Tab-separated table of C-alpha atoms in Angstrom:
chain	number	residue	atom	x	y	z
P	12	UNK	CA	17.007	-29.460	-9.877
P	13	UNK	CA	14.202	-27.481	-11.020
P	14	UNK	CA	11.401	-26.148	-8.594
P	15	UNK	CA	8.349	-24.663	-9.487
P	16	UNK	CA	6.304	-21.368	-7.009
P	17	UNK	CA	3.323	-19.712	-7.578
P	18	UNK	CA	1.913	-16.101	-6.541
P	19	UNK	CA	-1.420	-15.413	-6.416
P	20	UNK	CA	-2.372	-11.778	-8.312
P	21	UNK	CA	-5.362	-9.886	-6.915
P	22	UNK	CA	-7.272	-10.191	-10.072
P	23	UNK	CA	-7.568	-13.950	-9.907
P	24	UNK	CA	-4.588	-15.228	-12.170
P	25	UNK	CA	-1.485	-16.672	-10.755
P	26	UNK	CA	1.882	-16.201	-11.099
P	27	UNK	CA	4.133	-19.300	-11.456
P	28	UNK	CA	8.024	-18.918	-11.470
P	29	UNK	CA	9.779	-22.189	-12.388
P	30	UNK	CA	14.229	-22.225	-11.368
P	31	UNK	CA	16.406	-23.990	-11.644
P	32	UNK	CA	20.433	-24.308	-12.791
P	33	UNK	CA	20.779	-20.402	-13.040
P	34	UNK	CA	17.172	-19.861	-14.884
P	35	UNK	CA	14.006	-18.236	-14.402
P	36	UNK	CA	10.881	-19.410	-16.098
P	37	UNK	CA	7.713	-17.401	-15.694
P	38	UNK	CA	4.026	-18.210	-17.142
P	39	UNK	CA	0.294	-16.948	-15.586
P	40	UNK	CA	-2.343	-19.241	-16.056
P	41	UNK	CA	0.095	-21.780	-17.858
P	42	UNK	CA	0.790	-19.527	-20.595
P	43	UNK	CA	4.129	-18.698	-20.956
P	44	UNK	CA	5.766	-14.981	-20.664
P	45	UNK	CA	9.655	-15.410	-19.967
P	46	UNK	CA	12.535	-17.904	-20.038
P	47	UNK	CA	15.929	-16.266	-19.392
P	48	UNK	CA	19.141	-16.601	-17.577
P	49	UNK	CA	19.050	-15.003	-13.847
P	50	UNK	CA	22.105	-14.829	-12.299
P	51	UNK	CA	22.491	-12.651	-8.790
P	52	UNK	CA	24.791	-9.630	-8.675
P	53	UNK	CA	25.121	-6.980	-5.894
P	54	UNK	CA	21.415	-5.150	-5.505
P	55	UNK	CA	19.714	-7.283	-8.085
P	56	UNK	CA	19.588	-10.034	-10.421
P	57	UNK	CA	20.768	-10.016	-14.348
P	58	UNK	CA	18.337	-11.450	-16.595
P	59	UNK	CA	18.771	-12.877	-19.783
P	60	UNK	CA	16.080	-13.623	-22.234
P	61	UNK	CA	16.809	-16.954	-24.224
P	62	UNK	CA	17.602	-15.766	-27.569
P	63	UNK	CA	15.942	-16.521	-31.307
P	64	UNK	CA	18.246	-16.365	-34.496
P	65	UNK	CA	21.337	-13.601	-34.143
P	66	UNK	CA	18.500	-10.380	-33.071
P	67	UNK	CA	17.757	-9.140	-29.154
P	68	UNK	CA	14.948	-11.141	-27.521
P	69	UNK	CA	11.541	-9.292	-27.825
P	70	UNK	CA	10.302	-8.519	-24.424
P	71	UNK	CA	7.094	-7.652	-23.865
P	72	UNK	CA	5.184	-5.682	-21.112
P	73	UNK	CA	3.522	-8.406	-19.300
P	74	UNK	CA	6.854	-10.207	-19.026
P	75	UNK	CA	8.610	-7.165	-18.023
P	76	UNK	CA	5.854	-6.758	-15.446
P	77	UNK	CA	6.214	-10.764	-14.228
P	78	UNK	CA	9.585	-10.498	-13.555
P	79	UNK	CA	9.524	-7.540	-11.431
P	80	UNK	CA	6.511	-8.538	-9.677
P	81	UNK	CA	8.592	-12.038	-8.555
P	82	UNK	CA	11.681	-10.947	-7.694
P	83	UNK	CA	10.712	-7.593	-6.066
P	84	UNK	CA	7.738	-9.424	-3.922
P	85	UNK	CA	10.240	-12.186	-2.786
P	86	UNK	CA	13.197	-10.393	-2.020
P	87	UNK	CA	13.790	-6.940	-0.055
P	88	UNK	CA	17.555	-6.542	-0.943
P	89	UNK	CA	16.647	-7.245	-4.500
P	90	UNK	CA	16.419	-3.525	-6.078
P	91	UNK	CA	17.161	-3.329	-9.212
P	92	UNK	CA	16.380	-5.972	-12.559
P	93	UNK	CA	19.490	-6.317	-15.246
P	94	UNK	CA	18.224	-6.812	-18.610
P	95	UNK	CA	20.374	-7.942	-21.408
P	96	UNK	CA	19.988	-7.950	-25.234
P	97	UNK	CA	16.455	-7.523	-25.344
P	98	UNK	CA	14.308	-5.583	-27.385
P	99	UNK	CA	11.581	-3.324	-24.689
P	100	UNK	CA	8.242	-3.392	-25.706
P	101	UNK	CA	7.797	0.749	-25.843
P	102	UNK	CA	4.902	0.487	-23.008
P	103	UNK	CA	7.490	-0.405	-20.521
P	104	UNK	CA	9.559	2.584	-21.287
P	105	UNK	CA	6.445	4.604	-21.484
P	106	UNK	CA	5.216	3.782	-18.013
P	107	UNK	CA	8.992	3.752	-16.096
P	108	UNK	CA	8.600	-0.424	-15.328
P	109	UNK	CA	11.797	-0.516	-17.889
P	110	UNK	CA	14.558	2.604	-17.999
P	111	UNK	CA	16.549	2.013	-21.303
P	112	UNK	CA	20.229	1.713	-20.681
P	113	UNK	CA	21.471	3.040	-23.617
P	114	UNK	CA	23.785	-0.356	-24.789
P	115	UNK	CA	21.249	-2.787	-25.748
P	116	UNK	CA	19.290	-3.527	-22.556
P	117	UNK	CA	17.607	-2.199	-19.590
P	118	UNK	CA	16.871	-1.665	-15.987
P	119	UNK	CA	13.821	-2.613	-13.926
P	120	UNK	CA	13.961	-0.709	-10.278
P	121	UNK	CA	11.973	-1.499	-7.193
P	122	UNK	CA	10.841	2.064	-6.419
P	123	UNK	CA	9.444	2.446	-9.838
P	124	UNK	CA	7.817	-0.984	-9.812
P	125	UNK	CA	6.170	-0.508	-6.601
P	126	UNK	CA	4.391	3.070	-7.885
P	127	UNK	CA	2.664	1.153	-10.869
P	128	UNK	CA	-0.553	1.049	-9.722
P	129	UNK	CA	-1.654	-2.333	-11.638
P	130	UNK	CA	-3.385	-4.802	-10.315
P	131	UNK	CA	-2.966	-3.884	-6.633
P	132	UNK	CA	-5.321	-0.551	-7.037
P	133	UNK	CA	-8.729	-1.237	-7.948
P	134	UNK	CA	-10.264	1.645	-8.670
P	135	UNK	CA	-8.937	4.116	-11.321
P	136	UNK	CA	-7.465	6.455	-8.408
P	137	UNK	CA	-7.646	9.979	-8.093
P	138	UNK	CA	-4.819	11.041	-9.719
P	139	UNK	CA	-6.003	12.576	-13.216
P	140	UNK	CA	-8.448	14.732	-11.005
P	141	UNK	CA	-7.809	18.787	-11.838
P	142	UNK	CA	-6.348	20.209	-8.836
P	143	UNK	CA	-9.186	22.678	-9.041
P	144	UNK	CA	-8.653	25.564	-6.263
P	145	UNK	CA	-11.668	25.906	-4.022
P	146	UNK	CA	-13.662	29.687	-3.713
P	147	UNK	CA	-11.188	30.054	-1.048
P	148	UNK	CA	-8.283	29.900	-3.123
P	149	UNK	CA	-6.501	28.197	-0.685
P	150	UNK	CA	-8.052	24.516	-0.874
P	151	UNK	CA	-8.921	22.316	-3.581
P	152	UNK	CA	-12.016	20.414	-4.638
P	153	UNK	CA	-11.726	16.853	-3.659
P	154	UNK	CA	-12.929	14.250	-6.084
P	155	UNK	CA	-15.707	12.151	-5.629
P	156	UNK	CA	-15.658	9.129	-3.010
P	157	UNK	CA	-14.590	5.790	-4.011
P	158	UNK	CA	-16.897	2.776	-3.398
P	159	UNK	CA	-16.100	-1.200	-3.084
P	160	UNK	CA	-12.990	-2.841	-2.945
P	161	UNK	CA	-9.860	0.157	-3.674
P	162	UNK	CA	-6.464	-2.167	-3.088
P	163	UNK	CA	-5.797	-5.794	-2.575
P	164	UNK	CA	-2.290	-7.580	-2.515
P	165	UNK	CA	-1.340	-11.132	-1.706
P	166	UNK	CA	1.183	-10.992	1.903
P	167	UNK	CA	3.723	-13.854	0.927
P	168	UNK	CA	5.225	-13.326	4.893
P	169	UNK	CA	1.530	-13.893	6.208
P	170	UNK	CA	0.322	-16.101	3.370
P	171	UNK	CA	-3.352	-13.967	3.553
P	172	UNK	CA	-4.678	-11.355	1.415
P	173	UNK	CA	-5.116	-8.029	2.865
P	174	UNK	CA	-7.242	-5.762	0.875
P	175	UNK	CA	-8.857	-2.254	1.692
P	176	UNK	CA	-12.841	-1.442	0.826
P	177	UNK	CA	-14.647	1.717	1.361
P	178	UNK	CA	-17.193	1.481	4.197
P	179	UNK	CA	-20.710	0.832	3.806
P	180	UNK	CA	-22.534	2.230	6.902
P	181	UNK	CA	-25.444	0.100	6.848
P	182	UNK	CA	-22.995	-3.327	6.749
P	183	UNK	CA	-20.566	-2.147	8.604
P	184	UNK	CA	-22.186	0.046	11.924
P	185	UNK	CA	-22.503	-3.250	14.273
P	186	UNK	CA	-18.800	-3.316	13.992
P	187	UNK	CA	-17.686	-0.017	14.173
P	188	UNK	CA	-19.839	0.523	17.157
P	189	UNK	CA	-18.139	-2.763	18.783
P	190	UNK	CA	-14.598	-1.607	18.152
P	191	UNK	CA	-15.203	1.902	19.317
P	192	UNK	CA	-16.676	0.501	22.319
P	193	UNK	CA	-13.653	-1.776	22.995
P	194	UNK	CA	-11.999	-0.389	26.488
P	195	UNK	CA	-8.482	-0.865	24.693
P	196	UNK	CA	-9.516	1.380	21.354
P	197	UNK	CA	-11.617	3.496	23.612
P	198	UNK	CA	-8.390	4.826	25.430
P	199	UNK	CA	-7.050	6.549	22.371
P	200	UNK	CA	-9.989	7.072	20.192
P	201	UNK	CA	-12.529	8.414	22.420
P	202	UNK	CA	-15.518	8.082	20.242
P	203	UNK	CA	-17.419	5.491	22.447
P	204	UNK	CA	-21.165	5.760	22.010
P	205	UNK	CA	-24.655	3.918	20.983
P	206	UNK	CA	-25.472	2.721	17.569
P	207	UNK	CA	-27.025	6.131	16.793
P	208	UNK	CA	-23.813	8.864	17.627
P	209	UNK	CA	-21.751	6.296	15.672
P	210	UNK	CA	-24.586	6.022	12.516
P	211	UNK	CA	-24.429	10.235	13.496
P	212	UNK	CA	-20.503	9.884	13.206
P	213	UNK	CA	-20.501	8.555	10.177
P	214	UNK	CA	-22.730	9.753	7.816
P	215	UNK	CA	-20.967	13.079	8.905
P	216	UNK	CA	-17.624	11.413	7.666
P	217	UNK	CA	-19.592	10.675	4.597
P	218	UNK	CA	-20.582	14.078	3.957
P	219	UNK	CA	-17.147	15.152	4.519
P	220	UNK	CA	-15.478	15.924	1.149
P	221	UNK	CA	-12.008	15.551	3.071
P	222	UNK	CA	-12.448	12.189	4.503
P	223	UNK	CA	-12.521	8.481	3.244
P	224	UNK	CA	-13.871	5.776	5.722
P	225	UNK	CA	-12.155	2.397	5.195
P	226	UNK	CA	-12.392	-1.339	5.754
P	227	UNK	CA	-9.232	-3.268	6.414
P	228	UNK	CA	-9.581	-7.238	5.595
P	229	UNK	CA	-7.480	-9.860	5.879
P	230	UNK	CA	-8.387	-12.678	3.821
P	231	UNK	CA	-12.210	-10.870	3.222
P	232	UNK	CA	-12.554	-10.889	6.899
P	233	UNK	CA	-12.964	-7.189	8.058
P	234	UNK	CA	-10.729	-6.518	11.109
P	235	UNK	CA	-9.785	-2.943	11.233
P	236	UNK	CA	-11.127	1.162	10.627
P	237	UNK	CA	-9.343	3.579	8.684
P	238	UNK	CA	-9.768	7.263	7.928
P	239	UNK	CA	-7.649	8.695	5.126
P	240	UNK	CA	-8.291	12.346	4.875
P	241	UNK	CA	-6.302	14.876	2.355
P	242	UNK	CA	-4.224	16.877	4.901
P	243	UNK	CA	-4.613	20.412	3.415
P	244	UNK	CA	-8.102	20.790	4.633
P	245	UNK	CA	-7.362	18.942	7.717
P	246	UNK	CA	-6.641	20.467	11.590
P	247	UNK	CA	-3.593	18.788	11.522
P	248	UNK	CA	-2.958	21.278	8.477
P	249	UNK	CA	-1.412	24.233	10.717
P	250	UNK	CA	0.987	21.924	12.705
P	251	UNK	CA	2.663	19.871	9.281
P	252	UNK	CA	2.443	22.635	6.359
P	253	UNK	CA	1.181	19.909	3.629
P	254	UNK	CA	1.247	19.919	0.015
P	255	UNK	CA	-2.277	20.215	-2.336
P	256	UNK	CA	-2.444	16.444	-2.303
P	257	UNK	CA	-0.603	15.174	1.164
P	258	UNK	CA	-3.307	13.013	3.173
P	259	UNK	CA	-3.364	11.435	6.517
P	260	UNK	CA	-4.567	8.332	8.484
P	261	UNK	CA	-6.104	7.731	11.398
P	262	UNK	CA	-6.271	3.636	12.912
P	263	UNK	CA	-7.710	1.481	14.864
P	264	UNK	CA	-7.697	-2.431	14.914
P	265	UNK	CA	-10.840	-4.059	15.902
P	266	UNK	CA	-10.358	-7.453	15.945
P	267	UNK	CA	-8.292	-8.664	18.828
P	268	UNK	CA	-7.000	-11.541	16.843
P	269	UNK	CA	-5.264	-9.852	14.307
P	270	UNK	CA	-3.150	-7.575	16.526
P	271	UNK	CA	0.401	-7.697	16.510
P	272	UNK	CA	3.715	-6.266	14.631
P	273	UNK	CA	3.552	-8.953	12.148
P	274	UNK	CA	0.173	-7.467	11.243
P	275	UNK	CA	0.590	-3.977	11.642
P	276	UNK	CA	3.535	-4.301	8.913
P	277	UNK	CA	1.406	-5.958	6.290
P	278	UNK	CA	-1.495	-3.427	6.724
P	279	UNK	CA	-0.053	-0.022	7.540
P	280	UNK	CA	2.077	-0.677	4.501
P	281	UNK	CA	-1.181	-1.615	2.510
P	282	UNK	CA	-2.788	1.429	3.653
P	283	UNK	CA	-0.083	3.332	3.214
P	284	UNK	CA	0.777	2.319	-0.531
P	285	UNK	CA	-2.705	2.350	-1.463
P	286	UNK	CA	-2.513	6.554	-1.053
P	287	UNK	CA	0.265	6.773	-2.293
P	288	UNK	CA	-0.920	5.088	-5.718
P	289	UNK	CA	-4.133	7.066	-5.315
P	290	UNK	CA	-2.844	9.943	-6.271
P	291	UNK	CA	0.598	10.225	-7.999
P	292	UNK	CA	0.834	13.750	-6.441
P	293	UNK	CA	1.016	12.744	-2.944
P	294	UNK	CA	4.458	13.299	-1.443
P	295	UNK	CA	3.553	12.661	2.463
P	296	UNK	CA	1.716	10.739	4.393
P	297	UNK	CA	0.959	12.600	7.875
P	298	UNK	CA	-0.570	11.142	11.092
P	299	UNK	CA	-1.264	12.745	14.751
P	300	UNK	CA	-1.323	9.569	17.039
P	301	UNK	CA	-1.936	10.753	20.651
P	302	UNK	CA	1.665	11.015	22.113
P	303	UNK	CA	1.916	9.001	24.891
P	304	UNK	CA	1.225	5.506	22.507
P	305	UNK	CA	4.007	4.687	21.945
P	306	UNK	CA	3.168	1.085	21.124
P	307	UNK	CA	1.713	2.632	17.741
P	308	UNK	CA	4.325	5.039	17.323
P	309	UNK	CA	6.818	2.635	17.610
P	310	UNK	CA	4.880	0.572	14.719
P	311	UNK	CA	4.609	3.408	12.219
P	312	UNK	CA	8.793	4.260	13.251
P	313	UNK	CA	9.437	0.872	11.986
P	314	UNK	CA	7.910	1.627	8.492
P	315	UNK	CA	9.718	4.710	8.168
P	316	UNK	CA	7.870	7.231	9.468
P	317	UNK	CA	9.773	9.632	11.200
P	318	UNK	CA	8.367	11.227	14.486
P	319	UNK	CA	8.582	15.481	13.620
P	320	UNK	CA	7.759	16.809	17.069
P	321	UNK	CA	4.440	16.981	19.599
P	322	UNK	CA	1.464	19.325	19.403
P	323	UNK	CA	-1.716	19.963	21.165
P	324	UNK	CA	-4.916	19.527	20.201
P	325	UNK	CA	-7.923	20.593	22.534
P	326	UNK	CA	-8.549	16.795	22.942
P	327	UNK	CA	-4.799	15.235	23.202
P	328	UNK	CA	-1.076	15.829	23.038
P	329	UNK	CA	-0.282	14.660	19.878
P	330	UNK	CA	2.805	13.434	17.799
P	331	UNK	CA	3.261	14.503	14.156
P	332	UNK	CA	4.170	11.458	12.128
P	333	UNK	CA	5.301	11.840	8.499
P	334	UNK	CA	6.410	9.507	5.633
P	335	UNK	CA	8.108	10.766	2.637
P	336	UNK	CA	6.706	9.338	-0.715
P	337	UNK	CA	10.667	9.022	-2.170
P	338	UNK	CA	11.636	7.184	1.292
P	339	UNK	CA	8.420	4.437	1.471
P	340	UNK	CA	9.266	3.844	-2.149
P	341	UNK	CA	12.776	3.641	-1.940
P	342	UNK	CA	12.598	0.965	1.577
P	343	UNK	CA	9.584	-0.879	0.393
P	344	UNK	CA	8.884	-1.885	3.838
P	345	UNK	CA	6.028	-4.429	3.761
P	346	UNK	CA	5.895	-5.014	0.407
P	347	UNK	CA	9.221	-6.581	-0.325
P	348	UNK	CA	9.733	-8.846	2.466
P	349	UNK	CA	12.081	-11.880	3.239
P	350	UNK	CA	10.097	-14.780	2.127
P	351	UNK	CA	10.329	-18.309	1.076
P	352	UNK	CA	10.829	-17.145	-2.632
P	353	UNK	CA	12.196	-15.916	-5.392
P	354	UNK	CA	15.249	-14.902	-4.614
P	355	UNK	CA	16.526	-17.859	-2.934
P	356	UNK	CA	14.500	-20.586	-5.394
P	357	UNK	CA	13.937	-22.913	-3.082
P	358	UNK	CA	10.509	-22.702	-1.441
P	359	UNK	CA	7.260	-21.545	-2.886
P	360	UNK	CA	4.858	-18.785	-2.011
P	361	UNK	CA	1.762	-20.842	-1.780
C-alpha cells in the first residue's frame, strides 16, 4: 500500500514523500527528485537510488537535500542517511549535507543537516562578517541589524509555522507595552511603563550595536519578545567568559494563549537555531533568567541547556544558562520531533 505526505518549506514549495513496500519517493511541486529503496537500520535509514544501465545513480543536491529534510524532520532517532551506489553531486560534499564514504556511497547526518542554513534562515546571516576588533581591542564590531522576516520553519508536532522577524517599533509598541504591562511578565521582567519609557526602551535597544529586538509568530500571528544580544559585550560577559561570537536571549511570551511546554519547545528551539545559523562561529548560547523561575528554567533544561551556577546582578539573583552549539546540534531537540511521518509512513504531515 502506497501513501502519499507532504511538508510545507518556508519558501512556499512543498515537499511530498510518497512510501510504500520498502520505498521512498520524493518530488516538490510535482516534479520529481528521488525514487530509491529505504530500508531502516539502527540510527538511520539506507537509501537506495533506483538504478539506470550498470553505472551509480546520479544524485543531485536538491535530492540529497529532500531526503534529509524528510526523514530528519519526521523522526528524532533517525540520525544518520545510508547512501548506496550513487554518484554525489560535488555541492553536497562541498557544503557537509553528504560525507563521502570512501566505497561507493555516502552518509547524510542530522547534526550537519540541521546547520545548513537553507531555507529556514532568511536573511544571508552574519557569518561572513570580519571579526573586526573594536578600538578597545577587546570587543568586536557588530554587523549591521537585520530587518523583516530572519527564520521560519514548518512545526510538524504543532502543525503551525513559527517564524522570527525583527521588530518594527512603530507596529509593534501597542504590544510590547501590553505584554510588559502583563502582572505575570511584569514579575520577572520589570520593565512596566507608559507607551513613551517603552518607545524610550526601545529605540535605545535599537541604537544598541549589541542587541537584536525580535518578533516571535506562530502562524504570522505575533505572540512573543525576544532579545538576542552577542554576549562578549554583554554584563552577563564577566559571570560566563564567552567566545567573540557567543550571544544570549532574553524571553517573554505575550500572548496568554500560546503558553505552554508544547510551545516553549517549538520556539526556544526556533530561536535558538536561528543564532546558531546566524553565525557559524557561535559555540554558546547563554541566558541569565532570574533564579527563582524555575518554571522557565525548567523549560530551557529540557532543551539542553545546562544550569552553570547563580549570580547577582544589582536587579536579581540570576541563573547562568548555557547551550553548547555541538550538544543542540547533536539532540536536535525541537526540530526533529516524533511526528506522524516519515519514519513510520503511515500518516502525513499536513
Amino acid at each position: 500500500m502506497t501513501s502519499s505526505h507532504t511538508l510545507p518549506l518556508p519558501d512556499g514549495r512543498r515537499l511530498t514523500a510518497e512510501t510504500g513496500s520498502g520505498g521512498l519517493r520524493l518530488s516538490i511541486d510535482g516534479r520529481p527528485l528521488l525514487s530509491a529503496a529505504c530500508e531502516p537500520v539502527e540510527g538511520g535509514f539506507v537509501l537506495a537510488p533506483d538504478l539506470v544501465g550498470e553505472r551509480p545513480a546520479p544524485l543531485p543536491v536538491d535530492a540529497a537535500w529532500a531526503a534529509a529534510c524528510w526523514l530528519f524532520t519526521g523522526d528524532p532517532a533517525c540520525r544518520r542517511l545510508v547512501w548506496r551506489g550513487i554518484e554525489p553531486d560535488p555541492a553536497s560534499l562541498r557544503s557537509g549535507l553528504l560525507l563521502a564514504d570512501g566505497g561507493g556511497g555516502g552518509i547524510s547526518r542530522r547534526d550537519a543537516f540541521w546547520q545548513l542554513p537553507g531555507p529556514w534562515l532568511r536573511d544571508p546571516g552574519t557569518t561572513g562578517y570580519p571579526a573586526i576588533a573594536r578600538e578597545d581591542g577587546v570587543h568586536l564590531h557588530r554587523p549591521p541589524k537585520p530587518a523583516g522576516e530572519l527564520y521560519r520553519r514548518f512545526d510538524p508536532a504543532l502543525g503551525l509555522w513559527i517564524s522570527l522577524r525583527s521588530l518594527d517599533i512603530d507596529a509593534d509598541l501597542e504590544r510590547f507595552n501590553r505584554w510588559q504591562n502583563n502582572p505575570r511578565v511584569l514579575a520577572f521582567w520589570q520593565e512596566g511603563g507608559d507607551f513613551l519609557q517603552h518607545r524610550a526602551y526601545l529605540e535605545g535597544l535599537a541604537e544598541d550595536p549589541h542587541v537584536l529586538t525580535l518578533i516571535g509568530c506562530f502562524d504570522d500571528e505575533p505572540f512573543a519578545y525576544f532579545e538576542a544580544y552577542w554576549a562578549k559585550e554583554d554584563r552577563i560577559a564577566p559571570f560566563c567568559a564567552p567566545g567573540d561570537h557567543d550571544r544570549g536571549i532574553h524571553m517573554l511570551v505575550g500572548e496568554e494563549h500560546h503558553r505552554g511546554p508544547h510551545k516553549v519547545r517549538s520556539w526556544l528551539s526556533a530561536l535558538v537555531h536561528w543564532m546558531f545559523l546566524d553565525d557559524a562561529r557561535t559555540g554558546r548560547v547563554v541566558s541569565e533568567p532570574r533564579a527563582d523561575n524555575a518554571r522557565m528554567i525548567g523549560h530551557m533544561q529540557s532543551l539542553g541547556f545546562l544550569r552553570e551556577w547563580e549570580f547577582d546582578f544589582p536587579h536579581k539573583r540570576a541563573a547562568l544558562m548555557t547551550l553548547d552549539r555541538r550538544d543542540f546540534f547533536d539532540r536536535c531537540p525541537g526540530l526533529s520531533e516524533p511526528s506522524t511521518t516519515a519514519a513510520a509512513h503511515e500518516n502525513s504531515y499536513v
